[in-house]
Amino acid sequence: METPATDYKALDAAYLAKLETVAVQRQKAIIQYFNEFRELHTASGLIRTLLTENQMGFVEMANGDRIRLDRIISLNGQFFPGYEDYDEALGARCSL
């Protein structure tokens, strides 16, 4: 069950363009993201489409997985807004 659109934060246009480029060029995408329970997941494969549903943006992968745009942590190793230091924070947490 998805969280309501009231907590949805639109993705910056530059990062949306990066997703579109990967999709149009049919490049393999490795996307790290949080699901609705704030669990870390990784999706790998082709991006089928970018879509809007209930005023929220999603990436739909070729395997049918849907990822909310505002929950994407990274695309092919490039971190998205708000997660720029995520890799360092995770490394520090795991080394305790």
mmCIF file of N, CA, C and O in Angstrom, residues 18-27 47-50:
data_model
loop_
_atom_site.group_PDB
_atom_site.id
_atom_site.type_symbol
_atom_site.label_atom_id
_atom_site.label_comp_id
_atom_site.label_asym_id
_atom_site.label_seq_id
_atom_site.Cartn_x
_atom_site.Cartn_y
_atom_site.Cartn_z
ATOM 1 N N LYS A 18 18.007 12.366 -15.995
ATOM 2 C CA LYS A 18 18.938 11.232 -15.948
ATOM 3 C C LYS A 18 18.185 9.907 -16.092
ATOM 4 O O LYS A 18 18.603 9.021 -16.832
ATOM 5 N N LEU A 19 17.067 9.792 -15.386
ATOM 6 C CA LEU A 19 16.247 8.580 -15.503
ATOM 7 C C LEU A 19 15.714 8.416 -16.917
ATOM 8 O O LEU A 19 15.736 7.316 -17.478
ATOM 9 N N GLU A 20 15.238 9.509 -17.507
ATOM 10 C CA GLU A 20 14.711 9.462 -18.872
ATOM 11 C C GLU A 20 15.794 9.047 -19.865
ATOM 12 O O GLU A 20 15.535 8.256 -20.774
ATOM 13 N N THR A 21 17.004 9.567 -19.695
ATOM 14 C CA THR A 21 18.107 9.221 -20.593
ATOM 15 C C THR A 21 18.420 7.736 -20.524
ATOM 16 O O THR A 21 18.568 7.078 -21.556
ATOM 17 N N VAL A 22 18.503 7.197 -19.322
ATOM 18 C CA VAL A 22 18.770 5.763 -19.149
ATOM 19 C C VAL A 22 17.653 4.942 -19.792
ATOM 20 O O VAL A 22 17.911 3.938 -20.458
ATOM 21 N N ALA A 23 16.410 5.385 -19.629
ATOM 22 C CA ALA A 23 15.264 4.665 -20.198
ATOM 23 C C ALA A 23 15.283 4.706 -21.725
ATOM 24 O O ALA A 23 15.149 3.669 -22.379
ATOM 25 N N VAL A 24 15.461 5.889 -22.290
ATOM 26 C CA VAL A 24 15.414 6.062 -23.751
ATOM 27 C C VAL A 24 16.574 5.327 -24.424
ATOM 28 O O VAL A 24 16.398 4.716 -25.481
ATOM 29 N N GLN A 25 17.745 5.374 -23.805
ATOM 30 C CA GLN A 25 18.911 4.717 -24.386
ATOM 31 C C GLN A 25 18.964 3.220 -24.067
ATOM 32 O O GLN A 25 19.898 2.533 -24.469
ATOM 33 N N ARG A 26 17.964 2.762 -23.335
ATOM 34 C CA ARG A 26 17.843 1.349 -22.968
ATOM 35 C C ARG A 26 19.112 0.823 -22.296
ATOM 36 O O ARG A 26 19.564 -0.296 -22.532
ATOM 37 N N GLN A 27 19.654 1.650 -21.409
ATOM 38 C CA GLN A 27 20.811 1.261 -20.613
ATOM 39 C C GLN A 27 20.329 0.477 -19.394
ATOM 40 O O GLN A 27 19.225 0.700 -18.905
ATOM 41 N N ILE A 47 14.562 0.198 -17.648
ATOM 42 C CA ILE A 47 13.419 1.021 -17.256
ATOM 43 C C ILE A 47 12.420 0.969 -18.400
ATOM 44 O O ILE A 47 12.744 1.324 -19.533
ATOM 45 N N ARG A 48 11.210 0.505 -18.104
ATOM 46 C CA ARG A 48 10.166 0.447 -19.118
ATOM 47 C C ARG A 48 9.612 1.840 -19.395
ATOM 48 O O ARG A 48 9.471 2.243 -20.540
ATOM 49 N N THR A 49 9.277 2.561 -18.321
ATOM 50 C CA THR A 49 8.681 3.886 -18.499
ATOM 51 C C THR A 49 8.744 4.681 -17.202
ATOM 52 O O THR A 49 8.949 4.115 -16.130
ATOM 53 N N LEU A 50 8.568 5.969 -17.337
ATOM 54 C CA LEU A 50 8.351 6.861 -16.202
ATOM 55 C C LEU A 50 6.898 7.261 -16.279
ATOM 56 O O LEU A 50 6.393 7.582 -17.361
#
